[in-house]
C-alpha positions as YAML, in Angstrom:
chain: A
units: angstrom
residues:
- id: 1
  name: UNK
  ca: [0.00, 0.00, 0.00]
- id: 2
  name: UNK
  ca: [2.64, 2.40, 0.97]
- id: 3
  name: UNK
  ca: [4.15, 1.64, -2.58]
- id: 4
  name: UNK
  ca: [1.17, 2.92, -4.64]
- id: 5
  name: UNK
  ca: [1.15, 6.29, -2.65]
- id: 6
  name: UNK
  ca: [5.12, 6.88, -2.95]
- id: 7
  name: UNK
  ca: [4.06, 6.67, -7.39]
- id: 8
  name: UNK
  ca: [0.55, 8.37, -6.74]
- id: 9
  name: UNK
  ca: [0.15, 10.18, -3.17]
- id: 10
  name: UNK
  ca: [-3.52, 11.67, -4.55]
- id: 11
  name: UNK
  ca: [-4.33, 8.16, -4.58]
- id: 12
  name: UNK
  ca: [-5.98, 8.99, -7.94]
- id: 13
  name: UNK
  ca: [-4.97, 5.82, -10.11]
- id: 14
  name: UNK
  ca: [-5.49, 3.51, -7.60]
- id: 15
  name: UNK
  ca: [-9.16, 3.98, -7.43]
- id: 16
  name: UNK
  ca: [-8.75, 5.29, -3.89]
- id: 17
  name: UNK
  ca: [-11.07, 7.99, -2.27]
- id: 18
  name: UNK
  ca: [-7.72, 10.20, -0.89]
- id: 19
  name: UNK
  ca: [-8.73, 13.33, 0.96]
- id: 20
  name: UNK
  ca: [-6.75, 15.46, -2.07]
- id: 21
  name: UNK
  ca: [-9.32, 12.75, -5.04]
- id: 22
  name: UNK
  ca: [-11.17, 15.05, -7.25]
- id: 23
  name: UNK
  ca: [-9.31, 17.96, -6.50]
- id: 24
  name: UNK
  ca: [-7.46, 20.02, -8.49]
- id: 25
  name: UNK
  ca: [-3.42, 20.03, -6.89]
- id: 26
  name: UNK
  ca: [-2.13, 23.05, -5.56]
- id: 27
  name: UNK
  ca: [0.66, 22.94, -8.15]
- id: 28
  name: UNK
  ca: [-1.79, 23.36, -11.04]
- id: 29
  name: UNK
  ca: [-1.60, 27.09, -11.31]
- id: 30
  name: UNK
  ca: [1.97, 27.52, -10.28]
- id: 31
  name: UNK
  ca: [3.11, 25.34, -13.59]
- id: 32
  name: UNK
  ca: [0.87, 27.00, -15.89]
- id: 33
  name: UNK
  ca: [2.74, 30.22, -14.60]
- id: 34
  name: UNK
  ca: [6.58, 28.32, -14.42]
- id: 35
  name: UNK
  ca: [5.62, 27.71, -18.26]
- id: 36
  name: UNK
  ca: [4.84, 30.90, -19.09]
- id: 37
  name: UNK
  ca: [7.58, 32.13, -17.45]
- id: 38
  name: UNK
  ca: [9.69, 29.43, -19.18]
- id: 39
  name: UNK
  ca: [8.47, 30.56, -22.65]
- id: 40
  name: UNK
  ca: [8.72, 34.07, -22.25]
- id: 41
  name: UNK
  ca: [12.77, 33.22, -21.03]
- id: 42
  name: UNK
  ca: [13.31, 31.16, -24.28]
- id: 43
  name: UNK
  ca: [11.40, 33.77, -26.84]
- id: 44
  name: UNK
  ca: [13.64, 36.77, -24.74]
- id: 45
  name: UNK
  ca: [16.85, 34.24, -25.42]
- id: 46
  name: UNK
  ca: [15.72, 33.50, -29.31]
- id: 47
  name: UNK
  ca: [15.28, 37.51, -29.77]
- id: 48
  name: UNK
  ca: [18.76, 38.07, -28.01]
- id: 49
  name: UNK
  ca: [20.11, 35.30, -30.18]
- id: 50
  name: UNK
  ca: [18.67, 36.36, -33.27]
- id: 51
  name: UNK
  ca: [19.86, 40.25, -32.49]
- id: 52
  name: UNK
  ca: [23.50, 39.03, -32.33]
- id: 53
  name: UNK
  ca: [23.25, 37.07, -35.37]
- id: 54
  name: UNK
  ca: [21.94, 39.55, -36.93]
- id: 55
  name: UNK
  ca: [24.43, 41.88, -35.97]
- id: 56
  name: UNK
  ca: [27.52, 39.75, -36.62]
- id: 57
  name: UNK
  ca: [26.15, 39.14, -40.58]
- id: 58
  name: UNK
  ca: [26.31, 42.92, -41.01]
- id: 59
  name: UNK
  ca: [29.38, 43.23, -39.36]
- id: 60
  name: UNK
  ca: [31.05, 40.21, -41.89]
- id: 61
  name: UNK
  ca: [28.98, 41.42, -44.71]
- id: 62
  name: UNK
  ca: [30.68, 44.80, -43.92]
- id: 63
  name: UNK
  ca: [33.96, 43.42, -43.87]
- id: 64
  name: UNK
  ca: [33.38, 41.29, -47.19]
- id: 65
  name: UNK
  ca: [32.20, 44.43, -48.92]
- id: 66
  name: UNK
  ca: [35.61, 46.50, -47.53]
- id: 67
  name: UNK
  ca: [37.74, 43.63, -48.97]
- id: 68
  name: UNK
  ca: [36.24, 43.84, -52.14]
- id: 69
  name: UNK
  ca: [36.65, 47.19, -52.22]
- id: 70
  name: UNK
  ca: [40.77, 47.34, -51.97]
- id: 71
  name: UNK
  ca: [40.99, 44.58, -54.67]
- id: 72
  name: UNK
  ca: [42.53, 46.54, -57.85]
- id: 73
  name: UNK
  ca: [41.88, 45.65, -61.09]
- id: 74
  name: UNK
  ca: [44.96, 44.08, -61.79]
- id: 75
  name: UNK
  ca: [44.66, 41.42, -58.81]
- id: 76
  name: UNK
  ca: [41.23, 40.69, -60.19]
- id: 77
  name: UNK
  ca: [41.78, 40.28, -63.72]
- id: 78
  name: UNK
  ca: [45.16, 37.38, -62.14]
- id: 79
  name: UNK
  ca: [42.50, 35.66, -60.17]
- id: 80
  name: UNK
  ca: [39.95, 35.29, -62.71]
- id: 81
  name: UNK
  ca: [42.97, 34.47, -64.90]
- id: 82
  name: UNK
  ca: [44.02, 31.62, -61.88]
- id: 83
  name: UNK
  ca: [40.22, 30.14, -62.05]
- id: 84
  name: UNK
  ca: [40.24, 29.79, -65.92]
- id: 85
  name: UNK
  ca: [43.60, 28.00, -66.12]
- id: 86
  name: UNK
  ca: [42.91, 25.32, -62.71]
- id: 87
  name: UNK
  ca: [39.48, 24.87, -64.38]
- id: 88
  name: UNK
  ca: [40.85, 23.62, -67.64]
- id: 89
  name: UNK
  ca: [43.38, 21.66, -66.26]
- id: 90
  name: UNK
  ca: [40.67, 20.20, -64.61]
- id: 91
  name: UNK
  ca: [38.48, 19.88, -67.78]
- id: 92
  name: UNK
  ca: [41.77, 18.20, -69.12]
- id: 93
  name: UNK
  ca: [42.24, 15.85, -66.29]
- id: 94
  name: UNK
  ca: [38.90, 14.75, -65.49]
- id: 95
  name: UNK
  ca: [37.42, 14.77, -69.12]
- id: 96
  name: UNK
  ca: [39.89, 12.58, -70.35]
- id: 97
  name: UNK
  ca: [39.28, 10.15, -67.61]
- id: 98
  name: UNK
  ca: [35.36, 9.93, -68.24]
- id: 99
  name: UNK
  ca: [35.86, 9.33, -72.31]
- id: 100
  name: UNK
  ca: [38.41, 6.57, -71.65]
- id: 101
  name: UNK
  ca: [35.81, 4.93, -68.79]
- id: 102
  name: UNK
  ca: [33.32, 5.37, -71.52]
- id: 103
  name: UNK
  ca: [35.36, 3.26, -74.01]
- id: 104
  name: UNK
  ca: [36.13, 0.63, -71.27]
- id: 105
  name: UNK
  ca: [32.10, 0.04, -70.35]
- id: 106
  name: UNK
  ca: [31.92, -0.32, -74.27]
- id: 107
  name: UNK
  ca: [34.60, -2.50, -74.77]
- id: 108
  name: UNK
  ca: [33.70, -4.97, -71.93]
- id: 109
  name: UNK
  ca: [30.12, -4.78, -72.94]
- id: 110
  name: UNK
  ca: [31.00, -5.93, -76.69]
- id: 111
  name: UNK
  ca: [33.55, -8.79, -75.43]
- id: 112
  name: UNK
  ca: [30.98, -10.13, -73.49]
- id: 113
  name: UNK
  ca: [28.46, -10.56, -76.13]
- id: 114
  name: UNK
  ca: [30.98, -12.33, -78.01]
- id: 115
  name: UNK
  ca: [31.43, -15.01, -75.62]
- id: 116
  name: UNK
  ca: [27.48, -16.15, -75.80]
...
């Protein structure tokens, strides 16, 4: 007995008539306000959150747009230059390798028809 009040001390679940059954607790009120509390703590923390965010975008966005800025024309006309050449060296590299894989699938496709 003293094991079903220590999980239920209303006595509710059991089926027993406790002096608290049919009652509202005490505590009922009190968490309704502890959650509203609660939420208004996490939506004050998500708006202090989002303000800082916020703030540190501008801040890098600022910085981005400064660097820009001091780039001359020279220094971007050498990277765009850069970009072109590693891209067709990559063109060269990895194009080359997908035509000859091509011919492979082909060739091992054909020799195995021929031994039917």
């Amino acid at each position: 007995m003293a094991d079903l009040h220590a999980h239920d001390p209303l006595g509710r679940s059991s089926g027993q008539t406790g002096s608290d059954a049919g009652r509202p607790s005490d505590g009922g009120p009190g968490m309704a306000q502890q959650a509203q509390e609660t939420l208004r703590t996490v939506g004050d923390r998500a708006s202090e959150t989002w303000d800082d965010l916020s703030e540190r975008g501008a801040d890098t966005y600022r910085q981005g747009s400064r660097a820009l800025g001091e780039v001359d024309g020279t220094t971007a006309t050498g990277l765009l230059i850069a970009g072109a050449v590693g891209f067709g060296i990559a063109w060269l590299i990895f194009g080359q390798a997908s035509r000859s894989s091509d011919d492979v699938a082909g060739r091992m496709s054909a020799g195995s028809e021929r031994r039917r």
